[in-house]
Coordinates of C-alpha atoms (C1' of nucleotides) in Angstrom, one line a residue:
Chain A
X1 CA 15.2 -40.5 -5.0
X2 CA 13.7 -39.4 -8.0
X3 CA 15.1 -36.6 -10.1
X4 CA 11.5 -34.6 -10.3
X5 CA 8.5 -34.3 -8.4
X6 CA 5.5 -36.3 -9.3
X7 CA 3.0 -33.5 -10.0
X8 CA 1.7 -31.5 -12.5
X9 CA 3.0 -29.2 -14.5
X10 CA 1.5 -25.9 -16.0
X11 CA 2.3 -23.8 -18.6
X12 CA 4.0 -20.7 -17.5
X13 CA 3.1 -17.0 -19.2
X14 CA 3.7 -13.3 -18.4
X15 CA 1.3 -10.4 -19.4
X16 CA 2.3 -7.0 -19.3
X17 CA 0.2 -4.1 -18.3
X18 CA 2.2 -1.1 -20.4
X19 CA 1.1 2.2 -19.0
X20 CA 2.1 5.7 -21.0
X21 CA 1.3 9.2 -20.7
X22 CA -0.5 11.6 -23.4
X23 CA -1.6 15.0 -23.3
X24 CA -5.0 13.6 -22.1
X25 CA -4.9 10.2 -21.3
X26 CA -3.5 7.8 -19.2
X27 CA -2.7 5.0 -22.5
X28 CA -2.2 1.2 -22.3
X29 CA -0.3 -0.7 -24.6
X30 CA -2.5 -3.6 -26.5
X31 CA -1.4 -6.3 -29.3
X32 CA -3.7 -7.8 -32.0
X33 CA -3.8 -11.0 -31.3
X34 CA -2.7 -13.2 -34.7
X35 CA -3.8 -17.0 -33.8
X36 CA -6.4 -18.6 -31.6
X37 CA -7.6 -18.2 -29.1
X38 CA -9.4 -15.1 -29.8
X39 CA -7.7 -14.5 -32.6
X40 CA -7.7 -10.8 -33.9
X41 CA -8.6 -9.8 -30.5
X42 CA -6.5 -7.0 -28.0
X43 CA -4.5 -9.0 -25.5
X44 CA -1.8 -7.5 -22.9
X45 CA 1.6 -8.5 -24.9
X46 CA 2.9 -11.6 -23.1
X47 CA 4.2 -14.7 -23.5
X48 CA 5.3 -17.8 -22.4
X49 CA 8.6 -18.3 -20.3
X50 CA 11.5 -20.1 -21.1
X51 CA 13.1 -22.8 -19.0
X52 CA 16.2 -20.7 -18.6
X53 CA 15.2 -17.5 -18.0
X54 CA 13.5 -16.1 -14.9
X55 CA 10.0 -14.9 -14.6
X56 CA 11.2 -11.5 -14.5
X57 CA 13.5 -11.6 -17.2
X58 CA 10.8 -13.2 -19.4
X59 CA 8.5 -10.4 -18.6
X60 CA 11.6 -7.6 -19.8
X61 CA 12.1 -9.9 -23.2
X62 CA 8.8 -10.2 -24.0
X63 CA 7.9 -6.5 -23.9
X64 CA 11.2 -5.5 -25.7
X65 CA 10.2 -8.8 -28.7
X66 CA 6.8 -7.6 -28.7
X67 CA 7.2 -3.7 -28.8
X68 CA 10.9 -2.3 -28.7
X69 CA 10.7 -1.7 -25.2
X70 CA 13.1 -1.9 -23.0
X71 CA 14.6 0.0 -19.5
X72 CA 11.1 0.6 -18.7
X73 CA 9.7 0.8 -14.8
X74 CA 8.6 -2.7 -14.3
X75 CA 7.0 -4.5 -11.3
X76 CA 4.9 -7.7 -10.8
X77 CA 1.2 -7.6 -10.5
X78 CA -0.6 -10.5 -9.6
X79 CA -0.3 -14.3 -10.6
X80 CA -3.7 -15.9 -12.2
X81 CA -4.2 -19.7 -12.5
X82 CA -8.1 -19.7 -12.8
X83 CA -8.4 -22.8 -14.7
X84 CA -10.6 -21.9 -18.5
X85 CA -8.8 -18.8 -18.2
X86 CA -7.5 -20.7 -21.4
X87 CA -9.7 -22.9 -23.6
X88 CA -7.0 -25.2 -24.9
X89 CA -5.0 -25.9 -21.2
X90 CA -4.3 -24.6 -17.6
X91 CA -2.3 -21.5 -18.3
X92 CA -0.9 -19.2 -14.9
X93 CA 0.1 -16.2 -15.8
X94 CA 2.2 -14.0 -13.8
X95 CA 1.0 -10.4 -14.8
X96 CA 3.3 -7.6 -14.4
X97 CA 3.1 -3.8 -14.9
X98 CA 5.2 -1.1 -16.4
X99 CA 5.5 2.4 -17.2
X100 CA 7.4 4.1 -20.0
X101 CA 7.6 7.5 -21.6
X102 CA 5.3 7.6 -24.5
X103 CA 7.4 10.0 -26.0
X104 CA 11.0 8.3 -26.0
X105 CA 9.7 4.7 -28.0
X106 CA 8.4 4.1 -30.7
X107 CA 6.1 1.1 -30.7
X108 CA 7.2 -1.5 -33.4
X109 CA 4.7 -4.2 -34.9
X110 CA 5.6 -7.2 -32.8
X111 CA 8.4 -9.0 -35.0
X112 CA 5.3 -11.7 -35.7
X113 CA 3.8 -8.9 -37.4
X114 CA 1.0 -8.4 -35.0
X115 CA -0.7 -5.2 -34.5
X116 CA 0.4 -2.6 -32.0
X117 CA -1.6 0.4 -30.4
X118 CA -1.9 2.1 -27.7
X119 CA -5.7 3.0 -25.9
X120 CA -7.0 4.8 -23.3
X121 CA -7.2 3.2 -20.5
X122 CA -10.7 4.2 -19.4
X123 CA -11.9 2.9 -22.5
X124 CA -10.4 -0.3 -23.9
X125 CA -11.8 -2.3 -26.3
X126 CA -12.6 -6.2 -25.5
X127 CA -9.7 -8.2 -24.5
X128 CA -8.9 -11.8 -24.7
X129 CA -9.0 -14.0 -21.8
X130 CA -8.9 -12.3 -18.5
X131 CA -6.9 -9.4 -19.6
X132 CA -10.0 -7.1 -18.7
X133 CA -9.5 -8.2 -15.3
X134 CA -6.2 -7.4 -15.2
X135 CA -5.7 -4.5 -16.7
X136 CA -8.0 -2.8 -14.1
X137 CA -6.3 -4.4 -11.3
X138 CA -3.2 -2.2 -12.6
X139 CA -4.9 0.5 -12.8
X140 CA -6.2 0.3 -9.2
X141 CA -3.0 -0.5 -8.1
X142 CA -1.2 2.2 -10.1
X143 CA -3.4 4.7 -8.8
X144 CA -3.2 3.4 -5.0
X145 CA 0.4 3.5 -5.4
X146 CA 1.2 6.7 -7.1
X147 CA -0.1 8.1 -3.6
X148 CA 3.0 7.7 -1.5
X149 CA 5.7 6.7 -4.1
X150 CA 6.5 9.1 -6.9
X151 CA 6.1 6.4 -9.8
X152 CA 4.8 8.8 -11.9
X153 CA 8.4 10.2 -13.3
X154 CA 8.8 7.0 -15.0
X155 CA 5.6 8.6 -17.2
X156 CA 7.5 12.1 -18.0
X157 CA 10.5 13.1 -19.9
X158 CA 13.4 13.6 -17.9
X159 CA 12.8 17.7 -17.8
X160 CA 8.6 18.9 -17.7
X161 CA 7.1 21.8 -16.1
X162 CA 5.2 21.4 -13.2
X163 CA 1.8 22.3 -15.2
X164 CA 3.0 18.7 -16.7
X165 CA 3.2 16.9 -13.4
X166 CA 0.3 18.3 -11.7
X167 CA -1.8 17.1 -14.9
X168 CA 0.2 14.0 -14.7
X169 CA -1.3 13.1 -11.5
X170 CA -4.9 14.6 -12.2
X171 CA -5.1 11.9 -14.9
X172 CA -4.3 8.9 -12.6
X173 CA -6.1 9.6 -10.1
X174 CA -9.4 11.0 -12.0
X175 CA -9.7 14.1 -10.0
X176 CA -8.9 17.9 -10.2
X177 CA -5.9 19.1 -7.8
X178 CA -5.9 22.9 -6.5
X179 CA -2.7 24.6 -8.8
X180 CA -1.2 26.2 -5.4
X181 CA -1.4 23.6 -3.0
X182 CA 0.5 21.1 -5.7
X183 CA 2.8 23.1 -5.9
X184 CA 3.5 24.1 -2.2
X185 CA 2.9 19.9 -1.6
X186 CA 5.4 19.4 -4.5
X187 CA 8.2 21.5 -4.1
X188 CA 8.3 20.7 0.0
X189 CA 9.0 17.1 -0.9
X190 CA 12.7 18.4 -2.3
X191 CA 12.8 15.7 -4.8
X192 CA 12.4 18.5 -8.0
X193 CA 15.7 20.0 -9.1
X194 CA 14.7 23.3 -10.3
X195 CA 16.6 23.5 -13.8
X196 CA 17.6 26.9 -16.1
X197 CA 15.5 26.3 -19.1
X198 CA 11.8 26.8 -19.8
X199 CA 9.6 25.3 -22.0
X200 CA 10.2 26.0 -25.4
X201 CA 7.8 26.9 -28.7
X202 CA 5.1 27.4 -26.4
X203 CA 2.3 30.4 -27.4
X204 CA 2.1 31.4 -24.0
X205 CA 4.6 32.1 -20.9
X206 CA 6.6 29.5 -20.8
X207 CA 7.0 27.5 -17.7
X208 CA 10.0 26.7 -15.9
X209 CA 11.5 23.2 -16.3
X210 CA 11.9 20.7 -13.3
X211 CA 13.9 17.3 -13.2
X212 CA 13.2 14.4 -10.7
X213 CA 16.3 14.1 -8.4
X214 CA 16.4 10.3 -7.5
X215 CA 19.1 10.9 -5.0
X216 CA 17.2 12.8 -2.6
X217 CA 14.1 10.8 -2.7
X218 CA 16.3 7.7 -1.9
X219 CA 17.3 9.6 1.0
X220 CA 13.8 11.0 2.0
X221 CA 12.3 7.8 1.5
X222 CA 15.1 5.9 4.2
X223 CA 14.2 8.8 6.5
X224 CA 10.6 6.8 6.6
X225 CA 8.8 9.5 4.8
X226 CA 5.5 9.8 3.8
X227 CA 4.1 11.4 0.4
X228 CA 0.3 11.0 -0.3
X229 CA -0.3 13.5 -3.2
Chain B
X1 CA -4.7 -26.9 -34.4
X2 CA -2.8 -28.1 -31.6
X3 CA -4.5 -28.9 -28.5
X4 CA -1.6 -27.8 -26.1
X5 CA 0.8 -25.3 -26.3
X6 CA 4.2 -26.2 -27.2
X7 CA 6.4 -25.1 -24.6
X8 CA 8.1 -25.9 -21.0
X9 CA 5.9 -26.0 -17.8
X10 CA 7.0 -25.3 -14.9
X11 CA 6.1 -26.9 -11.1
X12 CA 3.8 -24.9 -9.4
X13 CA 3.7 -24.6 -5.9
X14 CA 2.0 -22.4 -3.2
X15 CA 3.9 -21.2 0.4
X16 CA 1.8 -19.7 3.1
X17 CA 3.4 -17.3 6.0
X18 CA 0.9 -17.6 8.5
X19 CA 1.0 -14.7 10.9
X20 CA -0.6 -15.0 14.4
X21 CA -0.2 -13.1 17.5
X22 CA 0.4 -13.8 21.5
X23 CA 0.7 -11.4 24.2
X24 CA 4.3 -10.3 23.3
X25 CA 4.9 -11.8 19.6
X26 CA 4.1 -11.5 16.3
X27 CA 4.7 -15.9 15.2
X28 CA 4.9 -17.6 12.0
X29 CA 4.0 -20.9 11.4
X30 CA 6.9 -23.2 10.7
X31 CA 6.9 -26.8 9.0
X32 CA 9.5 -28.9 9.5
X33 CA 10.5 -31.1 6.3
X34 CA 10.3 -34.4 6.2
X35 CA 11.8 -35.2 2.9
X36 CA 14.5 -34.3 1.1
X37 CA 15.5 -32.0 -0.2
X38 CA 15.9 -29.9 3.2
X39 CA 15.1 -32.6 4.9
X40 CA 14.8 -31.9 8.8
X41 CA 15.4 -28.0 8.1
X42 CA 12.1 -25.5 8.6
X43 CA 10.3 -24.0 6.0
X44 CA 6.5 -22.6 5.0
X45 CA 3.9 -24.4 5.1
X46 CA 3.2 -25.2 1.3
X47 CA 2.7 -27.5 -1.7
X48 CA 1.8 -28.3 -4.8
X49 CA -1.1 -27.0 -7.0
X50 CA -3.8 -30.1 -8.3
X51 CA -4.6 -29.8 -11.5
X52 CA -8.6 -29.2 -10.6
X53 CA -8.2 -26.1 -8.5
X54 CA -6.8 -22.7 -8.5
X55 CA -4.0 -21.2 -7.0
X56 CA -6.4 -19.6 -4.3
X57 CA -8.0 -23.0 -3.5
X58 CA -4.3 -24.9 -3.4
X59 CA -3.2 -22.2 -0.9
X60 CA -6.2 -23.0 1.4
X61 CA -6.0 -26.8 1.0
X62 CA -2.3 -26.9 2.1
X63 CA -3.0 -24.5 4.9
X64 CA -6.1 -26.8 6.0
X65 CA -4.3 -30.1 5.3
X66 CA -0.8 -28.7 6.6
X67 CA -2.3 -26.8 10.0
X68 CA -5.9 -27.5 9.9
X69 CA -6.9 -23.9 9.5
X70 CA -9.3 -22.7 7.7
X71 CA -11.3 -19.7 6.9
X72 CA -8.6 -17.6 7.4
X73 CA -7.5 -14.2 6.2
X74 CA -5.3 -14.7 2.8
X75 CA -3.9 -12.9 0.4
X76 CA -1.5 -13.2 -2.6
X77 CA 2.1 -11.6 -1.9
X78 CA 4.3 -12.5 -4.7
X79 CA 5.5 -14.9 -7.1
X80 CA 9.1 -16.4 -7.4
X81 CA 10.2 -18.7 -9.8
X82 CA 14.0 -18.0 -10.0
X83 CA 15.9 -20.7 -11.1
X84 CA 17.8 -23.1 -9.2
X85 CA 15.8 -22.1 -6.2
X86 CA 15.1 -25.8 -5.7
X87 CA 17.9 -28.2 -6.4
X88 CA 15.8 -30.8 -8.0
X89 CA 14.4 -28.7 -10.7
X90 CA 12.2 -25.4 -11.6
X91 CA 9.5 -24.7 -9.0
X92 CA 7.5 -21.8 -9.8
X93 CA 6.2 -20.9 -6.4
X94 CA 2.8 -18.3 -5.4
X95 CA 3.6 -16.6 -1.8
X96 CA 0.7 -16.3 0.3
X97 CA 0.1 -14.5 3.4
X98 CA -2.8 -15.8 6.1
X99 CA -3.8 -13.8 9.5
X100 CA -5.3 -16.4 12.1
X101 CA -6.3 -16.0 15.3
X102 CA -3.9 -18.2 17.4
X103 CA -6.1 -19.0 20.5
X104 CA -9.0 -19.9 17.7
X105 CA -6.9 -22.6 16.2
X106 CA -4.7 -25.5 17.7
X107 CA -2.0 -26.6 14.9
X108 CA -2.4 -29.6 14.4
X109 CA 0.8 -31.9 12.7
X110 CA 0.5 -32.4 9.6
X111 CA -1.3 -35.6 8.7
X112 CA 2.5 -37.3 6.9
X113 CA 3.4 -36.3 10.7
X114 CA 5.9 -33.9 9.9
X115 CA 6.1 -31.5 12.9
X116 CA 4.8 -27.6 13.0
X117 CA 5.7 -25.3 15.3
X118 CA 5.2 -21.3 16.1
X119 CA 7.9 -19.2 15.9
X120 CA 8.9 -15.3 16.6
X121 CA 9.3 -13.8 13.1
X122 CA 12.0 -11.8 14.2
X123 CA 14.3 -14.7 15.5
X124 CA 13.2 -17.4 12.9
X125 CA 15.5 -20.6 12.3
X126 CA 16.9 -21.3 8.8
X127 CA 14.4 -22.3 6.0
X128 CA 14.3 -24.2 3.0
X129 CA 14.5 -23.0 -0.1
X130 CA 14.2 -19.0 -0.1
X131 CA 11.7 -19.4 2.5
X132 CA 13.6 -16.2 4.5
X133 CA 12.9 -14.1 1.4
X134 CA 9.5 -15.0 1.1
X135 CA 9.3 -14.3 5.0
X136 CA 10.8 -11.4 4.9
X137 CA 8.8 -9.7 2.4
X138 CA 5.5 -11.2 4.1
X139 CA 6.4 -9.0 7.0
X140 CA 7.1 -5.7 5.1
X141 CA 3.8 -6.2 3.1
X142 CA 1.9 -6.6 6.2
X143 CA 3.4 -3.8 8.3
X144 CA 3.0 -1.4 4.8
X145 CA -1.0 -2.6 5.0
X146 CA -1.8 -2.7 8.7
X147 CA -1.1 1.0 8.6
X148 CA -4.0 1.7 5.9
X149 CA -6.3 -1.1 6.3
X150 CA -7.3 -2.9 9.6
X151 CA -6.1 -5.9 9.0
X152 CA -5.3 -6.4 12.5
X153 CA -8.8 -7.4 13.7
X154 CA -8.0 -10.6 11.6
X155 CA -5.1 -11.4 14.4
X156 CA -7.3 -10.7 17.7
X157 CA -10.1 -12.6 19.2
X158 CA -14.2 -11.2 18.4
X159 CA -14.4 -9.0 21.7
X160 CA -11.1 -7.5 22.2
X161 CA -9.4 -4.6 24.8
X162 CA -8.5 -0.7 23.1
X163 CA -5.3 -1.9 24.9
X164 CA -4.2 -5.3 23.5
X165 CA -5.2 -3.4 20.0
X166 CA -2.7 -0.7 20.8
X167 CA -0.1 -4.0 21.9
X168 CA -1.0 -5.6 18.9
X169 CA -0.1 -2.7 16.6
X170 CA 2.9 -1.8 18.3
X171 CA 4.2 -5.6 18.2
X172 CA 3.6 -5.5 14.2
X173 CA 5.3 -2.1 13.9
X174 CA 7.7 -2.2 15.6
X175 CA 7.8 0.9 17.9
X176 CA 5.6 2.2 21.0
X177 CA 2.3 4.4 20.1
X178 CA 1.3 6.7 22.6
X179 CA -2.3 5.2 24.9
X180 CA -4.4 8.3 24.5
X181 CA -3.2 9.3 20.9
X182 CA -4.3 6.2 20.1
X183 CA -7.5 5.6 21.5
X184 CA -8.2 9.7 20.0
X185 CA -7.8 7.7 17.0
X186 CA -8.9 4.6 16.7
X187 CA -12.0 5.6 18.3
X188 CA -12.4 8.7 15.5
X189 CA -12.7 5.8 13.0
X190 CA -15.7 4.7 13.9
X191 CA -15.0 0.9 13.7
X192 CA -15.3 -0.1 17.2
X193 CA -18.4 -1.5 18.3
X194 CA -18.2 -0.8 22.3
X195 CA -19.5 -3.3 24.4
X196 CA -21.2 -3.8 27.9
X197 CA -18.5 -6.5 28.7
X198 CA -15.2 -5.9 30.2
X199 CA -12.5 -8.8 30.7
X200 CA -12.4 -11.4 33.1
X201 CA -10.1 -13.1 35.7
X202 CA -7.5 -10.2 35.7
X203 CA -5.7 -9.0 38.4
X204 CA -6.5 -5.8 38.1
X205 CA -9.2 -2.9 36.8
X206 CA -10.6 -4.8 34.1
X207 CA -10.7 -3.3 30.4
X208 CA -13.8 -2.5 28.6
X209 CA -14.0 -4.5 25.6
X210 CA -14.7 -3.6 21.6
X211 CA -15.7 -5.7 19.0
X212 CA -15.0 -4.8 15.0
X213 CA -17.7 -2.8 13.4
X214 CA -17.1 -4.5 9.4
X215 CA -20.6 -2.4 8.6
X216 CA -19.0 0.7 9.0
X217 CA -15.5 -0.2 8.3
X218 CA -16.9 -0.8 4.5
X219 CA -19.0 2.6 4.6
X220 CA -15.6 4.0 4.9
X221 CA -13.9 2.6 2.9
X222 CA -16.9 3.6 0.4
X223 CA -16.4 6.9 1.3
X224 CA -12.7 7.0 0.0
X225 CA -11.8 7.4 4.2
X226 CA -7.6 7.4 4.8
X227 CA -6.4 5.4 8.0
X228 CA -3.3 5.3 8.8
X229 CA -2.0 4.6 12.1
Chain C
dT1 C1' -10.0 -3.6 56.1
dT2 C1' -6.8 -1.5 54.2
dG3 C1' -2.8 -0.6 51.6
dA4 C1' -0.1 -1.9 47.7
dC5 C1' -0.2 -3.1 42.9
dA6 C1' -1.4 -3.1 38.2
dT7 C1' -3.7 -1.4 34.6
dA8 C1' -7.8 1.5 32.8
dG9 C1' -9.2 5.6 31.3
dT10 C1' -9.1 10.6 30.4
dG11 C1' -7.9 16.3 28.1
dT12 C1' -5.0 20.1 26.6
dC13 C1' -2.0 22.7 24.1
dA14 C1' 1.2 23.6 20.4
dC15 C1' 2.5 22.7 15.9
dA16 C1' 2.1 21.0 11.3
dA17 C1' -0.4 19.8 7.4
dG18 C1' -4.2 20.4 4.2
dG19 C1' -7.7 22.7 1.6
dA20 C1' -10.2 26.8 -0.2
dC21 C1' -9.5 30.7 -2.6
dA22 C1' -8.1 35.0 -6.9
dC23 C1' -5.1 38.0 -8.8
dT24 C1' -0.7 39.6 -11.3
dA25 C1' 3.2 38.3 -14.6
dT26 C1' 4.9 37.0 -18.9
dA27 C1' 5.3 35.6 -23.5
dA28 C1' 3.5 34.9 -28.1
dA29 C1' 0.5 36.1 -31.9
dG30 C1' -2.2 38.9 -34.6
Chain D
dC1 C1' -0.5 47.3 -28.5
dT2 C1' -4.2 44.4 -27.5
dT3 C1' -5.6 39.9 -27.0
dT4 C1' -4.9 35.4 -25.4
dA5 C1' -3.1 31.7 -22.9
dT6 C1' -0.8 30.0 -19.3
dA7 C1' 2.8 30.8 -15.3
dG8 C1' 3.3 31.8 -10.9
dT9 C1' 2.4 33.4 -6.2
dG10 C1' 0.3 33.8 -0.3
dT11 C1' -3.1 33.8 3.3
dC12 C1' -6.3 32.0 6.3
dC13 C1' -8.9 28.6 8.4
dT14 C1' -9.6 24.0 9.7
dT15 C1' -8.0 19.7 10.9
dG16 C1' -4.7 16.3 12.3
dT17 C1' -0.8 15.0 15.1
dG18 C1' 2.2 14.4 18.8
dA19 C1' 3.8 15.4 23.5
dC20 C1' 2.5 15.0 28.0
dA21 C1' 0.6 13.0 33.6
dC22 C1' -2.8 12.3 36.6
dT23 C1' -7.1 9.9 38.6
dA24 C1' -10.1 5.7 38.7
dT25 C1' -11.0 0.9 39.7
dG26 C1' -10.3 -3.6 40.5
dT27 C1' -7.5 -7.6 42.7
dC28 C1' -4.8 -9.5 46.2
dA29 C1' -2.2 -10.1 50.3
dA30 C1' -1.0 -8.8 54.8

DNA sequence: TTGACATAGTGTCACAAGGACACTATAAAG
DNA sequence: CTTTATAGTGTCCTTGTGACACTATGTCAA
């Protein structure tokens, strides 16, 4: 009985699709790539995985190495094994998502001193391999999902106004909301904690402050309900 | 320049849940292992990737080889590659899910004569591996997307009854659905091609008979149309 | 032939959810 | 104290959803 199995093996990688949250724009998190292939183009910040480690915890380390990341909203995408997805070998890549607060982290240069930026997702600029591919699967799926799972708190800081959330939403899904009916929609879904601070150095009114309460959409969503914003 | 990459690879496997439906059951299709290890003990039909083809094209040769079905509904579920998940050493699987029409297709044994067999997914055996993960995540993945996409037509026959559709989507969810509620429905969609052909050799009033309308299915779809059943 | 049976097929009403729509309130800044 | 910028609020109509029960039609057996 032999000790491995008498097949192939491939090289093993993760890609990240790192989504954040602007004033405007839905951003995605892109690294200059240093060596070939495709050297000094954008890539999704990846890499391969080690032998001990599991695909998911490969996916956490290479987003914390690669950009001082880490405790972000993280969920697997798709797995691609096209083969001259890579010039040099067969690469499959298992591509995951994630979605932090654009505000909390800083992005660092890549500890290989590769560059670091973040870009609008509707208009990326050429990425290596089939990174274009992915990223708009993510985006596809982000948007389809954001529909009947409220995702989109890993985007905000822990207190926002719900000016802040209804945007939130109008820039995923690419479409104007009415200001009323978010708000009735919202607010009957009990899953806002309505908090005693406003927003603050504002030229305006300021709006009241909301926080996502966890605990009662755990319990909303065991009940078997249904969102669709 | 190196021509490789320098680091680990990994096994690569695909696992199929095929789903297919008689009059009271939603079934999966079973392998029974001939080799060690989990030798005699039930588990997905599956195998290894070729170095020529894609993970797509691997998933569809097992499934032909392993069942001889072919031009089947599939679709990518997940990919596991935790360690120690086979003894011998790492085994980076890709989960598939297939839809088949069981009268369609008679399972053939495998052609290394290992044995295949239908079985209720709610009263499965044992499996290899983490075959009853992968199974069990198969089933919440198709119950999530039978309700927003009609994948269903994939499990019935061409020329089908509205009630064996009704039985089919009760059996994969899991509860009863009221008869005219759901014909008020499903017939609203505009999917259902209605034929001048009712059932035969029935004991009975025999059923009118519908047939899947994929033209206007996709104009719906177009149209950004919501199911949901 | 007719009665028993098994399933097909059909409509209403009440309630909830969703979408369109416009004005007043409040704070800051000049 | 006026201007400016955004916060915050309710109604009505339409549509969707879910509960609910009887008649129609074919087969089969006595």
């Amino acid at each position: 009985m032999p000790h491995t199995y008498d097949y192939p093996r491939a090289a093993l990688t993760v890609d990240c699709v790192v989504f954040g949250l602007d004033e405007d724009d839905l951003k995605v998190l892109l690294i200059q790539r240093g060596q070939e292939p495709f050297a000094g183009r954008w890539a999704l910040p990846g890499g391969f995985v080690h032998v001990d480690e599991t695909i998911d915890q490969a996916a956490r380390r290479e987003l914390q190495e690669e950009t001082g990341l880490s405790k972000v909203y993280l969920e697997q995408l798709y797995t691609v094994g096209d083969l001259g997805r890579d010039p040099r070998e067969r690469v499959v890549t298992v591509a995951y998502y994630a979605l932090v607060r654009l505000g909390d982290h800083r992005v660092q240069a890549a500890t290989d001193a590769r560059n670091a930026a973040w870009f609008a997702v509707d208009d990326p600029p050429r990425l290596a391999f089939d990174h274009d591919a992915i990223l708009a699967l993510a985006l596809t799926r982000l948007q389809g999902k954001v529909r009947y799972q409220p995702l989109g708190f890993e985007l905000l800081p822990p207190k926002f106004s719900l000016t802040r959330l209804q945007r939130m939403y109008e820039i995923i899904l690419e479409r104007p909301l009415d200001k009323r009916n978010f708000r009735k929609k919202v607010l009957s879904l009990g899953i806002l904690e309505e908090l005693d601070e406003v927003e603050q150095d504002v030229a305006h009114r300021a709006a009241r402050l909301y926080r996502f309460d966890e605990r009662s959409y755990r319990q909303l969503v065991k009940d078997g309900f249904n969102f669709e914003l």
